[in-house]
Amino acid sequence: MEPYSLPTELILTHPRQSLGNLDLDWTPQPGNYLDVAGKTYAVLERRHRYQYKAGRYRLHKIALYVQSAQRPTEKSFVKGRWVIGDARCRFNAHSELIRCAVNPEGPCDRCRSFESAEC
């Protein structure tokens, strides 16, 4: 294990099963995508596991709850973060996980419900 790597357990949310353990050199946030063994997963939730040792708690490992996903081709940069889809649309959820309620699968450029958001 490298000094800056984090022991991480990957857990598929549906059906609930462990996909195994790996060491990551970065801390995935919900909304990030992760490629493991040729498959892409969206990170839904991150939980820290601590261990009490020598009178103090230390980070033992991280559990990532993921689901199978395809990387979105459309992204917009809004207020310092990337969101899925065209953020100029009034129906865009401004989320890393879901595009919108009208057309969640996308794409935005051919959506009949596209309405420009008023700033």
Tab-separated table of C-alpha atoms in Angstrom:
chain	number	residue	atom	x	y	z
A	1	MET	CA	0.000	0.000	0.000
A	2	GLU	CA	1.307	3.450	-0.898
A	3	PRO	CA	1.556	6.064	1.884
A	4	TYR	CA	-1.175	8.298	0.422
A	5	SER	CA	-3.589	5.639	-0.808
A	6	LEU	CA	-6.927	5.063	0.875
A	7	PRO	CA	-8.202	1.510	1.434
A	8	THR	CA	-11.630	1.580	-0.191
A	9	GLU	CA	-14.461	-0.936	-0.357
A	10	LEU	CA	-16.715	-0.696	-3.399
A	11	ILE	CA	-20.348	-1.659	-2.694
A	12	LEU	CA	-22.944	-1.987	-5.453
A	13	THR	CA	-26.285	-0.585	-4.246
A	14	HIS	CA	-28.647	-2.769	-6.304
A	15	PRO	CA	-28.375	-5.692	-5.952
A	16	ARG	CA	-26.489	-5.069	-2.710
A	17	GLN	CA	-23.068	-6.708	-3.004
A	18	SER	CA	-19.429	-5.932	-2.379
A	19	LEU	CA	-17.392	-5.466	-5.537
A	20	GLY	CA	-14.132	-5.777	-3.627
A	21	ASN	CA	-11.444	-3.631	-2.065
A	22	LEU	CA	-9.006	-1.308	-3.776
A	23	ASP	CA	-6.546	1.416	-2.859
A	24	LEU	CA	-7.276	4.871	-4.267
A	25	ASP	CA	-4.944	7.866	-4.404
A	26	TRP	CA	-7.901	10.290	-4.475
A	27	THR	CA	-11.128	10.724	-2.510
A	28	PRO	CA	-14.177	10.232	-4.746
A	29	GLN	CA	-17.148	12.430	-3.916
A	30	PRO	CA	-20.784	11.559	-4.639
A	31	GLY	CA	-21.363	12.367	-8.292
A	32	ASN	CA	-17.880	11.276	-9.401
A	33	TYR	CA	-17.372	8.378	-11.779
A	34	LEU	CA	-15.038	5.492	-11.138
A	35	ASP	CA	-13.690	2.939	-13.639
A	36	VAL	CA	-13.004	-0.499	-12.159
A	37	ALA	CA	-12.286	-3.695	-14.108
A	38	GLY	CA	-13.548	-2.197	-17.363
A	39	LYS	CA	-16.877	-0.995	-15.905
A	40	THR	CA	-17.962	2.527	-14.972
A	41	TYR	CA	-19.724	3.290	-11.701
A	42	ALA	CA	-21.318	6.470	-10.349
A	43	VAL	CA	-20.515	7.212	-6.700
A	44	LEU	CA	-23.775	7.723	-4.791
A	45	GLU	CA	-22.549	7.834	-1.217
A	46	ARG	CA	-19.273	7.765	0.701
A	47	ARG	CA	-18.942	6.506	4.278
A	48	HIS	CA	-15.869	6.583	6.478
A	49	ARG	CA	-14.955	3.610	8.657
A	50	TYR	CA	-12.917	4.421	11.755
A	51	GLN	CA	-10.921	2.170	14.062
A	52	TYR	CA	-10.160	2.899	17.719
A	53	LYS	CA	-6.476	2.297	18.316
A	54	ALA	CA	-4.044	3.606	20.929
A	55	GLY	CA	-6.647	5.857	22.527
A	56	ARG	CA	-7.825	7.602	19.364
A	57	TYR	CA	-9.945	7.036	16.298
A	58	ARG	CA	-8.200	6.745	12.941
A	59	LEU	CA	-9.614	6.461	9.479
A	60	HIS	CA	-9.521	2.753	8.681
A	61	LYS	CA	-11.141	2.648	5.247
A	62	ILE	CA	-13.764	4.259	3.059
A	63	ALA	CA	-16.899	2.560	1.750
A	64	LEU	CA	-18.196	3.804	-1.606
A	65	TYR	CA	-21.774	2.975	-2.534
A	66	VAL	CA	-22.007	2.911	-6.313
A	67	GLN	CA	-24.275	1.990	-9.209
A	68	SER	CA	-23.447	1.009	-12.781
A	69	ALA	CA	-23.523	4.034	-15.042
A	70	GLN	CA	-22.336	5.553	-18.279
A	71	ARG	CA	-20.273	8.709	-18.144
A	72	PRO	CA	-22.434	11.634	-19.253
A	73	THR	CA	-21.355	13.292	-22.475
A	74	GLU	CA	-22.984	16.629	-21.580
A	75	LYS	CA	-21.687	18.611	-18.612
A	76	SER	CA	-21.916	22.230	-17.493
A	77	PHE	CA	-19.736	24.067	-14.990
A	78	VAL	CA	-21.987	25.831	-12.457
A	79	LYS	CA	-20.820	27.644	-9.306
A	80	GLY	CA	-17.530	25.775	-9.118
A	81	ARG	CA	-18.780	22.253	-9.873
A	82	TRP	CA	-19.725	20.092	-12.840
A	83	VAL	CA	-23.381	19.162	-13.357
A	84	ILE	CA	-24.963	16.814	-15.889
A	85	GLY	CA	-26.655	18.343	-18.929
A	86	ASP	CA	-27.190	21.895	-20.124
A	87	ALA	CA	-27.462	24.127	-17.056
A	88	ARG	CA	-29.095	26.877	-19.158
A	89	CYS	CA	-32.337	24.840	-19.241
A	90	ARG	CA	-34.936	25.706	-16.642
A	91	PHE	CA	-35.576	21.989	-15.950
A	92	ASN	CA	-31.923	21.099	-15.274
A	93	ALA	CA	-31.484	19.673	-11.761
A	94	HIS	CA	-28.005	21.237	-11.300
A	95	SER	CA	-26.867	17.858	-9.980
A	96	GLU	CA	-23.918	15.548	-10.526
A	97	LEU	CA	-26.262	12.546	-10.385
A	98	ILE	CA	-29.394	13.422	-12.382
A	99	ARG	CA	-29.923	15.606	-15.435
A	100	CYS	CA	-33.580	16.641	-15.024
A	101	ALA	CA	-37.073	15.310	-14.328
A	102	VAL	CA	-38.322	15.834	-17.886
A	103	ASN	CA	-35.535	14.027	-19.750
A	104	PRO	CA	-33.244	12.283	-17.230
A	105	GLU	CA	-31.521	10.102	-19.846
A	106	GLY	CA	-30.846	13.030	-22.207
A	107	PRO	CA	-29.484	14.332	-24.415
A	108	CYS	CA	-30.323	17.982	-23.833
A	109	ASP	CA	-29.634	19.187	-27.375
A	110	ARG	CA	-32.609	17.255	-28.838
A	111	CYS	CA	-35.022	17.678	-25.929
A	112	ARG	CA	-38.434	19.061	-26.925
A	113	SER	CA	-38.968	20.446	-23.395
A	114	PHE	CA	-35.850	22.645	-23.352
A	115	GLU	CA	-36.675	26.089	-21.949
A	116	SER	CA	-34.082	28.736	-21.319
A	117	ALA	CA	-33.759	29.595	-17.630
A	118	GLU	CA	-34.267	33.221	-16.677
A	119	CYS	CA	-31.273	34.571	-14.767
